[in-house]
Amino acid sequence: MYTIIGIEKREGVYEGNAYNNTILHTTYTKVNAGNTIGLCVATLKIKTANCPVIALGDCVDPLYDKYGNIVHLNVSSKK
């Protein structure tokens, strides 16, 4: 599970292809990591069309396709 600490929208054209992505800045805790203290950070990218309504503080669990792209987010409300 990842906790959202920032949300960013990115739109544009890359090599003739339009894109519209939502970038989620998140924190998470490593499981079974004896040498890790505190939180870890990760950036998650999802197509805006696939992104549910989310807010800062929400916890998300991403679902990936066979190419490693996030296609769905399971969202649980703020802690």
PDB file of N, CA, C and O in Angstrom:
ATOM      1  N   MET A   1       0.845  -1.184   0.000  1.00  0.00           N
ATOM      2  CA  MET A   1       0.000   0.000   0.000  1.00  0.00           C
ATOM      3  C   MET A   1       0.886   1.242   0.000  1.00  0.00           C
ATOM      4  O   MET A   1       1.893   1.294   0.686  1.00  0.00           O
ATOM      5  N   TYR A   2       0.459   2.212  -0.771  1.00  0.00           N
ATOM      6  CA  TYR A   2       1.162   3.480  -0.903  1.00  0.00           C
ATOM      7  C   TYR A   2       0.260   4.598  -0.386  1.00  0.00           C
ATOM      8  O   TYR A   2      -0.932   4.614  -0.677  1.00  0.00           O
ATOM      9  N   THR A   3       0.815   5.541   0.346  1.00  0.00           N
ATOM     10  CA  THR A   3       0.074   6.702   0.829  1.00  0.00           C
ATOM     11  C   THR A   3       0.415   7.898  -0.048  1.00  0.00           C
ATOM     12  O   THR A   3       1.589   8.224  -0.229  1.00  0.00           O
ATOM     13  N   ILE A   4      -0.608   8.554  -0.580  1.00  0.00           N
ATOM     14  CA  ILE A   4      -0.399   9.673  -1.501  1.00  0.00           C
ATOM     15  C   ILE A   4      -0.023  10.925  -0.726  1.00  0.00           C
ATOM     16  O   ILE A   4      -0.743  11.351   0.178  1.00  0.00           O
ATOM     17  N   ILE A   5       1.121  11.518  -1.122  1.00  0.00           N
ATOM     18  CA  ILE A   5       1.557  12.777  -0.511  1.00  0.00           C
ATOM     19  C   ILE A   5       1.619  13.904  -1.539  1.00  0.00           C
ATOM     20  O   ILE A   5       1.844  15.049  -1.190  1.00  0.00           O
ATOM     21  N   GLY A   6       1.411  13.584  -2.823  1.00  0.00           N
ATOM     22  CA  GLY A   6       1.405  14.594  -3.875  1.00  0.00           C
ATOM     23  C   GLY A   6       0.757  14.046  -5.132  1.00  0.00           C
ATOM     24  O   GLY A   6       0.855  12.855  -5.428  1.00  0.00           O
ATOM     25  N   ILE A   7       0.062  14.930  -5.873  1.00  0.00           N
ATOM     26  CA  ILE A   7      -0.611  14.543  -7.116  1.00  0.00           C
ATOM     27  C   ILE A   7      -0.219  15.555  -8.187  1.00  0.00           C
ATOM     28  O   ILE A   7      -0.296  16.758  -7.956  1.00  0.00           O
ATOM     29  N   GLU A   8       0.190  15.046  -9.347  1.00  0.00           N
ATOM     30  CA  GLU A   8       0.651  15.896 -10.443  1.00  0.00           C
ATOM     31  C   GLU A   8       0.012  15.425 -11.744  1.00  0.00           C
ATOM     32  O   GLU A   8      -0.095  14.229 -11.984  1.00  0.00           O
ATOM     33  N   LYS A   9      -0.432  16.361 -12.587  1.00  0.00           N
ATOM     34  CA  LYS A   9      -0.992  16.030 -13.903  1.00  0.00           C
ATOM     35  C   LYS A   9       0.034  16.413 -14.966  1.00  0.00           C
ATOM     36  O   LYS A   9       0.633  17.482 -14.895  1.00  0.00           O
ATOM     37  N   ARG A  10       0.227  15.523 -15.932  1.00  0.00           N
ATOM     38  CA  ARG A  10       1.147  15.806 -17.044  1.00  0.00           C
ATOM     39  C   ARG A  10       0.441  15.489 -18.358  1.00  0.00           C
ATOM     40  O   ARG A  10      -0.035  14.382 -18.557  1.00  0.00           O
ATOM     41  N   GLU A  11       0.383  16.489 -19.231  1.00  0.00           N
ATOM     42  CA  GLU A  11      -0.216  16.327 -20.551  1.00  0.00           C
ATOM     43  C   GLU A  11       0.764  16.839 -21.594  1.00  0.00           C
ATOM     44  O   GLU A  11       1.559  17.731 -21.324  1.00  0.00           O
ATOM     45  N   GLY A  12       0.663  16.275 -22.797  1.00  0.00           N
ATOM     46  CA  GLY A  12       1.511  16.758 -23.874  1.00  0.00           C
ATOM     47  C   GLY A  12       1.500  15.802 -25.050  1.00  0.00           C
ATOM     48  O   GLY A  12       0.638  14.932 -25.168  1.00  0.00           O
ATOM     49  N   VAL A  13       2.494  15.998 -25.913  1.00  0.00           N
ATOM     50  CA  VAL A  13       2.658  15.147 -27.088  1.00  0.00           C
ATOM     51  C   VAL A  13       4.109  14.688 -27.094  1.00  0.00           C
ATOM     52  O   VAL A  13       5.027  15.493 -26.948  1.00  0.00           O
ATOM     53  N   TYR A  14       4.310  13.382 -27.244  1.00  0.00           N
ATOM     54  CA  TYR A  14       5.645  12.809 -27.310  1.00  0.00           C
ATOM     55  C   TYR A  14       5.737  11.965 -28.570  1.00  0.00           C
ATOM     56  O   TYR A  14       4.959  11.023 -28.735  1.00  0.00           O
ATOM     57  N   GLU A  15       6.660  12.305 -29.439  1.00  0.00           N
ATOM     58  CA  GLU A  15       6.857  11.615 -30.714  1.00  0.00           C
ATOM     59  C   GLU A  15       5.537  11.437 -31.463  1.00  0.00           C
ATOM     60  O   GLU A  15       5.226  10.376 -31.985  1.00  0.00           O
ATOM     61  N   GLY A  16       4.728  12.500 -31.479  1.00  0.00           N
ATOM     62  CA  GLY A  16       3.465  12.489 -32.209  1.00  0.00           C
ATOM     63  C   GLY A  16       2.305  11.835 -31.486  1.00  0.00           C
ATOM     64  O   GLY A  16       1.191  11.796 -32.011  1.00  0.00           O
ATOM     65  N   ASN A  17       2.513  11.322 -30.277  1.00  0.00           N
ATOM     66  CA  ASN A  17       1.455  10.666 -29.511  1.00  0.00           C
ATOM     67  C   ASN A  17       1.073  11.523 -28.308  1.00  0.00           C
ATOM     68  O   ASN A  17       1.930  11.885 -27.498  1.00  0.00           O
ATOM     69  N   ALA A  18      -0.226  11.811 -28.193  1.00  0.00           N
ATOM     70  CA  ALA A  18      -0.710  12.602 -27.062  1.00  0.00           C
ATOM     71  C   ALA A  18      -0.729  11.735 -25.805  1.00  0.00           C
ATOM     72  O   ALA A  18      -0.988  10.537 -25.877  1.00  0.00           O
ATOM     73  N   TYR A  19      -0.417  12.352 -24.676  1.00  0.00           N
ATOM     74  CA  TYR A  19      -0.504  11.646 -23.395  1.00  0.00           C
ATOM     75  C   TYR A  19      -1.152  12.539 -22.356  1.00  0.00           C
ATOM     76  O   TYR A  19      -1.121  13.765 -22.446  1.00  0.00           O
ATOM     77  N   ASN A  20      -1.794  11.912 -21.378  1.00  0.00           N
ATOM     78  CA  ASN A  20      -2.425  12.605 -20.263  1.00  0.00           C
ATOM     79  C   ASN A  20      -2.301  11.667 -19.065  1.00  0.00           C
ATOM     80  O   ASN A  20      -3.054  10.707 -18.941  1.00  0.00           O
ATOM     81  N   ASN A  21      -1.329  11.924 -18.230  1.00  0.00           N
ATOM     82  CA  ASN A  21      -1.020  11.036 -17.105  1.00  0.00           C
ATOM     83  C   ASN A  21      -1.191  11.745 -15.770  1.00  0.00           C
ATOM     84  O   ASN A  21      -1.044  12.964 -15.669  1.00  0.00           O
ATOM     85  N   THR A  22      -1.482  10.963 -14.758  1.00  0.00           N
ATOM     86  CA  THR A  22      -1.492  11.447 -13.385  1.00  0.00           C
ATOM     87  C   THR A  22      -0.317  10.789 -12.674  1.00  0.00           C
ATOM     88  O   THR A  22      -0.160   9.567 -12.722  1.00  0.00           O
ATOM     89  N   ILE A  23       0.515  11.604 -12.068  1.00  0.00           N
ATOM     90  CA  ILE A  23       1.697  11.135 -11.350  1.00  0.00           C
ATOM     91  C   ILE A  23       1.396  11.249  -9.856  1.00  0.00           C
ATOM     92  O   ILE A  23       1.023  12.311  -9.369  1.00  0.00           O
ATOM     93  N   LEU A  24       1.539  10.134  -9.159  1.00  0.00           N
ATOM     94  CA  LEU A  24       1.289  10.114  -7.720  1.00  0.00           C
ATOM     95  C   LEU A  24       2.613  10.012  -6.978  1.00  0.00           C
ATOM     96  O   LEU A  24       3.394   9.089  -7.216  1.00  0.00           O
ATOM     97  N   HIS A  25       2.864  10.958  -6.106  1.00  0.00           N
ATOM     98  CA  HIS A  25       4.040  10.925  -5.249  1.00  0.00           C
ATOM     99  C   HIS A  25       3.578  10.281  -3.946  1.00  0.00           C
ATOM    100  O   HIS A  25       2.593  10.713  -3.339  1.00  0.00           O
ATOM    101  N   THR A  26       4.271   9.214  -3.540  1.00  0.00           N
ATOM    102  CA  THR A  26       3.777   8.386  -2.437  1.00  0.00           C
ATOM    103  C   THR A  26       4.875   8.008  -1.451  1.00  0.00           C
ATOM    104  O   THR A  26       6.064   8.133  -1.753  1.00  0.00           O
ATOM    105  N   THR A  27       4.435   7.527  -0.302  1.00  0.00           N
ATOM    106  CA  THR A  27       5.336   6.898   0.667  1.00  0.00           C
ATOM    107  C   THR A  27       4.823   5.488   0.939  1.00  0.00           C
ATOM    108  O   THR A  27       3.647   5.200   0.752  1.00  0.00           O
ATOM    109  N   TYR A  28       5.728   4.623   1.362  1.00  0.00           N
ATOM    110  CA  TYR A  28       5.354   3.258   1.720  1.00  0.00           C
ATOM    111  C   TYR A  28       6.366   2.719   2.708  1.00  0.00           C
ATOM    112  O   TYR A  28       7.442   3.281   2.887  1.00  0.00           O
ATOM    113  N   THR A  29       6.022   1.629   3.372  1.00  0.00           N
ATOM    114  CA  THR A  29       6.908   0.977   4.317  1.00  0.00           C
ATOM    115  C   THR A  29       7.368  -0.338   3.730  1.00  0.00           C
ATOM    116  O   THR A  29       6.546  -1.129   3.268  1.00  0.00           O
ATOM    117  N   LYS A  30       8.661  -0.576   3.730  1.00  0.00           N
ATOM    118  CA  LYS A  30       9.182  -1.853   3.241  1.00  0.00           C
ATOM    119  C   LYS A  30       8.870  -2.947   4.244  1.00  0.00           C
ATOM    120  O   LYS A  30       9.029  -2.767   5.441  1.00  0.00           O
ATOM    121  N   VAL A  31       8.449  -4.091   3.721  1.00  0.00           N
ATOM    122  CA  VAL A  31       8.149  -5.237   4.564  1.00  0.00           C
ATOM    123  C   VAL A  31       9.398  -6.104   4.653  1.00  0.00           C
ATOM    124  O   VAL A  31      10.081  -6.339   3.658  1.00  0.00           O
ATOM    125  N   ASN A  32       9.712  -6.568   5.843  1.00  0.00           N
ATOM    126  CA  ASN A  32      10.873  -7.438   6.076  1.00  0.00           C
ATOM    127  C   ASN A  32      12.193  -6.801   5.635  1.00  0.00           C
ATOM    128  O   ASN A  32      13.043  -7.464   5.057  1.00  0.00           O
ATOM    129  N   ALA A  33      12.341  -5.513   5.868  1.00  0.00           N
ATOM    130  CA  ALA A  33      13.579  -4.824   5.522  1.00  0.00           C
ATOM    131  C   ALA A  33      14.259  -4.395   6.820  1.00  0.00           C
ATOM    132  O   ALA A  33      14.018  -3.303   7.318  1.00  0.00           O
ATOM    133  N   GLY A  34      15.105  -5.253   7.346  1.00  0.00           N
ATOM    134  CA  GLY A  34      15.735  -5.011   8.629  1.00  0.00           C
ATOM    135  C   GLY A  34      16.650  -3.809   8.670  1.00  0.00           C
ATOM    136  O   GLY A  34      16.901  -3.258   9.722  1.00  0.00           O
ATOM    137  N   ASN A  35      17.148  -3.373   7.521  1.00  0.00           N
ATOM    138  CA  ASN A  35      18.087  -2.252   7.507  1.00  0.00           C
ATOM    139  C   ASN A  35      17.434  -0.952   7.046  1.00  0.00           C
ATOM    140  O   ASN A  35      18.122   0.001   6.723  1.00  0.00           O
ATOM    141  N   THR A  36      16.106  -0.885   6.996  1.00  0.00           N
ATOM    142  CA  THR A  36      15.394   0.327   6.587  1.00  0.00           C
ATOM    143  C   THR A  36      14.757   0.974   7.805  1.00  0.00           C
ATOM    144  O   THR A  36      14.052   0.331   8.565  1.00  0.00           O
ATOM    145  N   ILE A  37      14.998   2.277   7.962  1.00  0.00           N
ATOM    146  CA  ILE A  37      14.398   3.038   9.045  1.00  0.00           C
ATOM    147  C   ILE A  37      13.527   4.113   8.414  1.00  0.00           C
ATOM    148  O   ILE A  37      13.968   4.827   7.524  1.00  0.00           O
ATOM    149  N   GLY A  38      12.294   4.207   8.833  1.00  0.00           N
ATOM    150  CA  GLY A  38      11.400   5.236   8.318  1.00  0.00           C
ATOM    151  C   GLY A  38      10.659   4.793   7.077  1.00  0.00           C
ATOM    152  O   GLY A  38      10.511   3.602   6.793  1.00  0.00           O
ATOM    153  N   LEU A  39      10.196   5.781   6.300  1.00  0.00           N
ATOM    154  CA  LEU A  39       9.394   5.525   5.113  1.00  0.00           C
ATOM    155  C   LEU A  39      10.243   5.560   3.848  1.00  0.00           C
ATOM    156  O   LEU A  39      11.247   6.252   3.790  1.00  0.00           O
ATOM    157  N   CYS A  40       9.785   4.834   2.833  1.00  0.00           N
ATOM    158  CA  CYS A  40      10.387   4.877   1.510  1.00  0.00           C
ATOM    159  C   CYS A  40       9.468   5.710   0.619  1.00  0.00           C
ATOM    160  O   CYS A  40       8.292   5.875   0.917  1.00  0.00           O
ATOM    161  N   VAL A  41       9.999   6.228  -0.479  1.00  0.00           N
ATOM    162  CA  VAL A  41       9.186   7.020  -1.404  1.00  0.00           C
ATOM    163  C   VAL A  41       9.144   6.347  -2.771  1.00  0.00           C
ATOM    164  O   VAL A  41      10.067   5.642  -3.155  1.00  0.00           O
ATOM    165  N   ALA A  42       8.039   6.565  -3.489  1.00  0.00           N
ATOM    166  CA  ALA A  42       7.885   6.016  -4.834  1.00  0.00           C
ATOM    167  C   ALA A  42       6.989   6.949  -5.636  1.00  0.00           C
ATOM    168  O   ALA A  42       6.129   7.637  -5.085  1.00  0.00           O
ATOM    169  N   THR A  43       7.208   6.959  -6.938  1.00  0.00           N
ATOM    170  CA  THR A  43       6.367   7.696  -7.863  1.00  0.00           C
ATOM    171  C   THR A  43       5.601   6.683  -8.702  1.00  0.00           C
ATOM    172  O   THR A  43       6.199   5.769  -9.268  1.00  0.00           O
ATOM    173  N   LEU A  44       4.282   6.833  -8.768  1.00  0.00           N
ATOM    174  CA  LEU A  44       3.437   5.952  -9.551  1.00  0.00           C
ATOM    175  C   LEU A  44       2.809   6.754 -10.686  1.00  0.00           C
ATOM    176  O   LEU A  44       2.342   7.872 -10.464  1.00  0.00           O
ATOM    177  N   LYS A  45       2.781   6.183 -11.895  1.00  0.00           N
ATOM    178  CA  LYS A  45       2.178   6.859 -13.049  1.00  0.00           C
ATOM    179  C   LYS A  45       0.999   6.043 -13.542  1.00  0.00           C
ATOM    180  O   LYS A  45       1.102   4.833 -13.718  1.00  0.00           O
ATOM    181  N   ILE A  46      -0.135   6.714 -13.753  1.00  0.00           N
ATOM    182  CA  ILE A  46      -1.338   6.074 -14.276  1.00  0.00           C
ATOM    183  C   ILE A  46      -1.966   7.008 -15.299  1.00  0.00           C
ATOM    184  O   ILE A  46      -1.906   8.235 -15.141  1.00  0.00           O
ATOM    185  N   LYS A  47      -2.558   6.444 -16.343  1.00  0.00           N
ATOM    186  CA  LYS A  47      -3.279   7.267 -17.308  1.00  0.00           C
ATOM    187  C   LYS A  47      -4.430   7.947 -16.568  1.00  0.00           C
ATOM    188  O   LYS A  47      -5.143   7.314 -15.787  1.00  0.00           O
ATOM    189  N   THR A  48      -4.609   9.238 -16.814  1.00  0.00           N
ATOM    190  CA  THR A  48      -5.632  10.003 -16.114  1.00  0.00           C
ATOM    191  C   THR A  48      -7.014   9.384 -16.312  1.00  0.00           C
ATOM    192  O   THR A  48      -7.830   9.359 -15.392  1.00  0.00           O
ATOM    193  N   ALA A  49      -7.276   8.836 -17.492  1.00  0.00           N
ATOM    194  CA  ALA A  49      -8.579   8.210 -17.763  1.00  0.00           C
ATOM    195  C   ALA A  49      -8.825   7.001 -16.864  1.00  0.00           C
ATOM    196  O   ALA A  49      -9.980   6.652 -16.589  1.00  0.00           O
ATOM    197  N   ASN A  50      -7.771   6.350 -16.376  1.00  0.00           N
ATOM    198  CA  ASN A  50      -7.898   5.174 -15.507  1.00  0.00           C
ATOM    199  C   ASN A  50      -7.831   5.517 -14.024  1.00  0.00           C
ATOM    200  O   ASN A  50      -7.960   4.631 -13.180  1.00  0.00           O
ATOM    201  N   CYS A  51      -7.590   6.780 -13.709  1.00  0.00           N
ATOM    202  CA  CYS A  51      -7.366   7.187 -12.319  1.00  0.00           C
ATOM    203  C   CYS A  51      -8.693   7.514 -11.629  1.00  0.00           C
ATOM    204  O   CYS A  51      -9.441   8.371 -12.103  1.00  0.00           O
ATOM    205  N   PRO A  52      -8.989   6.848 -10.525  1.00  0.00           N
ATOM    206  CA  PRO A  52     -10.210   7.170  -9.779  1.00  0.00           C
ATOM    207  C   PRO A  52     -10.040   8.491  -9.029  1.00  0.00           C
ATOM    208  O   PRO A  52      -8.966   9.077  -9.014  1.00  0.00           O
ATOM    209  N   VAL A  53     -11.092   8.928  -8.383  1.00  0.00           N
ATOM    210  CA  VAL A  53     -11.018  10.130  -7.556  1.00  0.00           C
ATOM    211  C   VAL A  53     -10.161   9.807  -6.336  1.00  0.00           C
ATOM    212  O   VAL A  53     -10.436   8.846  -5.618  1.00  0.00           O
ATOM    213  N   ILE A  54      -9.116  10.579  -6.146  1.00  0.00           N
ATOM    214  CA  ILE A  54      -8.183  10.363  -5.042  1.00  0.00           C
ATOM    215  C   ILE A  54      -7.879  11.694  -4.372  1.00  0.00           C
ATOM    216  O   ILE A  54      -8.117  12.752  -4.946  1.00  0.00           O
ATOM    217  N   ALA A  55      -7.345  11.623  -3.177  1.00  0.00           N
ATOM    218  CA  ALA A  55      -6.985  12.828  -2.433  1.00  0.00           C
ATOM    219  C   ALA A  55      -5.698  12.561  -1.666  1.00  0.00           C
ATOM    220  O   ALA A  55      -5.301  11.413  -1.466  1.00  0.00           O
ATOM    221  N   LEU A  56      -5.067  13.632  -1.241  1.00  0.00           N
ATOM    222  CA  LEU A  56      -3.875  13.499  -0.420  1.00  0.00           C
ATOM    223  C   LEU A  56      -4.218  12.709   0.835  1.00  0.00           C
ATOM    224  O   LEU A  56      -5.279  12.899   1.430  1.00  0.00           O
ATOM    225  N   GLY A  57      -3.341  11.795   1.201  1.00  0.00           N
ATOM    226  CA  GLY A  57      -3.556  10.977   2.379  1.00  0.00           C
ATOM    227  C   GLY A  57      -4.229   9.650   2.093  1.00  0.00           C
ATOM    228  O   GLY A  57      -4.218   8.759   2.939  1.00  0.00           O
ATOM    229  N   ASP A  58      -4.837   9.499   0.894  1.00  0.00           N
ATOM    230  CA  ASP A  58      -5.456   8.216   0.548  1.00  0.00           C
ATOM    231  C   ASP A  58      -4.381   7.149   0.400  1.00  0.00           C
ATOM    232  O   ASP A  58      -3.240   7.439   0.039  1.00  0.00           O
ATOM    233  N   CYS A  59      -4.762   5.905   0.654  1.00  0.00           N
ATOM    234  CA  CYS A  59      -3.883   4.752   0.445  1.00  0.00           C
ATOM    235  C   CYS A  59      -4.326   4.043  -0.826  1.00  0.00           C
ATOM    236  O   CYS A  59      -5.525   3.838  -1.032  1.00  0.00           O
ATOM    237  N   VAL A  60      -3.368   3.712  -1.685  1.00  0.00           N
ATOM    238  CA  VAL A  60      -3.694   3.058  -2.954  1.00  0.00           C
ATOM    239  C   VAL A  60      -2.893   1.778  -3.095  1.00  0.00           C
ATOM    240  O   VAL A  60      -1.777   1.655  -2.610  1.00  0.00           O
ATOM    241  N   ASP A  61      -3.503   0.818  -3.773  1.00  0.00           N
ATOM    242  CA  ASP A  61      -2.872  -0.453  -4.089  1.00  0.00           C
ATOM    243  C   ASP A  61      -3.001  -0.628  -5.605  1.00  0.00           C
ATOM    244  O   ASP A  61      -4.099  -0.875  -6.108  1.00  0.00           O
ATOM    245  N   PRO A  62      -1.901  -0.456  -6.373  1.00  0.00           N
ATOM    246  CA  PRO A  62      -1.997  -0.490  -7.828  1.00  0.00           C
ATOM    247  C   PRO A  62      -2.142  -1.902  -8.393  1.00  0.00           C
ATOM    248  O   PRO A  62      -1.617  -2.864  -7.833  1.00  0.00           O
ATOM    249  N   LEU A  63      -2.870  -1.987  -9.516  1.00  0.00           N
ATOM    250  CA  LEU A  63      -3.004  -3.216 -10.280  1.00  0.00           C
ATOM    251  C   LEU A  63      -2.311  -2.984 -11.617  1.00  0.00           C
ATOM    252  O   LEU A  63      -2.610  -2.013 -12.314  1.00  0.00           O
ATOM    253  N   TYR A  64      -1.362  -3.861 -11.968  1.00  0.00           N
ATOM    254  CA  TYR A  64      -0.538  -3.686 -13.163  1.00  0.00           C
ATOM    255  C   TYR A  64      -0.980  -4.634 -14.277  1.00  0.00           C
ATOM    256  O   TYR A  64      -1.443  -5.743 -14.017  1.00  0.00           O
ATOM    257  N   ASP A  65      -0.773  -4.206 -15.552  1.00  0.00           N
ATOM    258  CA  ASP A  65      -0.986  -5.107 -16.678  1.00  0.00           C
ATOM    259  C   ASP A  65       0.308  -5.876 -16.942  1.00  0.00           C
ATOM    260  O   ASP A  65       1.302  -5.710 -16.229  1.00  0.00           O
ATOM    261  N   LYS A  66       0.299  -6.722 -17.960  1.00  0.00           N
ATOM    262  CA  LYS A  66       1.470  -7.560 -18.223  1.00  0.00           C
ATOM    263  C   LYS A  66       2.686  -6.765 -18.692  1.00  0.00           C
ATOM    264  O   LYS A  66       3.793  -7.290 -18.734  1.00  0.00           O
ATOM    265  N   TYR A  67       2.496  -5.485 -19.030  1.00  0.00           N
ATOM    266  CA  TYR A  67       3.609  -4.634 -19.467  1.00  0.00           C
ATOM    267  C   TYR A  67       4.152  -3.768 -18.335  1.00  0.00           C
ATOM    268  O   TYR A  67       5.049  -2.961 -18.544  1.00  0.00           O
ATOM    269  N   GLY A  68       3.592  -3.904 -17.141  1.00  0.00           N
ATOM    270  CA  GLY A  68       4.053  -3.128 -15.994  1.00  0.00           C
ATOM    271  C   GLY A  68       3.401  -1.766 -15.859  1.00  0.00           C
ATOM    272  O   GLY A  68       3.858  -0.945 -15.064  1.00  0.00           O
ATOM    273  N   ASN A  69       2.336  -1.516 -16.625  1.00  0.00           N
ATOM    274  CA  ASN A  69       1.607  -0.252 -16.521  1.00  0.00           C
ATOM    275  C   ASN A  69       0.485  -0.385 -15.506  1.00  0.00           C
ATOM    276  O   ASN A  69      -0.195  -1.405 -15.451  1.00  0.00           O
ATOM    277  N   ILE A  70       0.278   0.662 -14.727  1.00  0.00           N
ATOM    278  CA  ILE A  70      -0.829   0.646 -13.768  1.00  0.00           C
ATOM    279  C   ILE A  70      -2.130   0.855 -14.542  1.00  0.00           C
ATOM    280  O   ILE A  70      -2.272   1.828 -15.277  1.00  0.00           O
ATOM    281  N   VAL A  71      -3.074  -0.060 -14.365  1.00  0.00           N
ATOM    282  CA  VAL A  71      -4.354   0.037 -15.072  1.00  0.00           C
ATOM    283  C   VAL A  71      -5.518   0.306 -14.114  1.00  0.00           C
ATOM    284  O   VAL A  71      -6.609   0.665 -14.543  1.00  0.00           O
ATOM    285  N   HIS A  72      -5.291   0.124 -12.813  1.00  0.00           N
ATOM    286  CA  HIS A  72      -6.348   0.356 -11.837  1.00  0.00           C
ATOM    287  C   HIS A  72      -5.718   0.623 -10.477  1.00  0.00           C
ATOM    288  O   HIS A  72      -4.657   0.085 -10.161  1.00  0.00           O
ATOM    289  N   LEU A  73      -6.388   1.451  -9.686  1.00  0.00           N
ATOM    290  CA  LEU A  73      -5.952   1.709  -8.311  1.00  0.00           C
ATOM    291  C   LEU A  73      -7.081   1.332  -7.360  1.00  0.00           C
ATOM    292  O   LEU A  73      -8.199   1.815  -7.508  1.00  0.00           O
ATOM    293  N   ASN A  74      -6.789   0.449  -6.425  1.00  0.00           N
ATOM    294  CA  ASN A  74      -7.727   0.197  -5.322  1.00  0.00           C
ATOM    295  C   ASN A  74      -7.433   1.273  -4.280  1.00  0.00           C
ATOM    296  O   ASN A  74      -6.295   1.425  -3.846  1.00  0.00           O
ATOM    297  N   VAL A  75      -8.461   2.026  -3.910  1.00  0.00           N
ATOM    298  CA  VAL A  75      -8.277   3.164  -3.024  1.00  0.00           C
ATOM    299  C   VAL A  75      -8.972   2.904  -1.702  1.00  0.00           C
ATOM    300  O   VAL A  75     -10.113   2.464  -1.652  1.00  0.00           O
ATOM    301  N   SER A  76      -8.243   3.174  -0.619  1.00  0.00           N
ATOM    302  CA  SER A  76      -8.884   3.203   0.692  1.00  0.00           C
ATOM    303  C   SER A  76      -8.686   4.604   1.253  1.00  0.00           C
ATOM    304  O   SER A  76      -7.667   5.231   1.024  1.00  0.00           O
ATOM    305  N   SER A  77      -9.687   5.091   1.946  1.00  0.00           N
ATOM    306  CA  SER A  77      -9.663   6.474   2.402  1.00  0.00           C
ATOM    307  C   SER A  77      -8.543   6.723   3.401  1.00  0.00           C
ATOM    308  O   SER A  77      -7.853   5.812   3.829  1.00  0.00           O
ATOM    309  N   LYS A  78      -8.432   7.960   3.761  1.00  0.00           N
ATOM    310  CA  LYS A  78      -7.344   8.425   4.612  1.00  0.00           C
ATOM    311  C   LYS A  78      -7.243   7.617   5.890  1.00  0.00           C
ATOM    312  O   LYS A  78      -8.219   7.131   6.415  1.00  0.00           O
ATOM    313  N   LYS A  79      -5.999   7.485   6.366  1.00  0.00           N
ATOM    314  CA  LYS A  79      -5.725   6.750   7.610  1.00  0.00           C
ATOM    315  C   LYS A  79      -6.338   7.450   8.789  1.00  0.00           C
ATOM    316  O   LYS A  79      -6.417   8.614   8.883  1.00  0.00           O
TER     317      LYS A  79
END
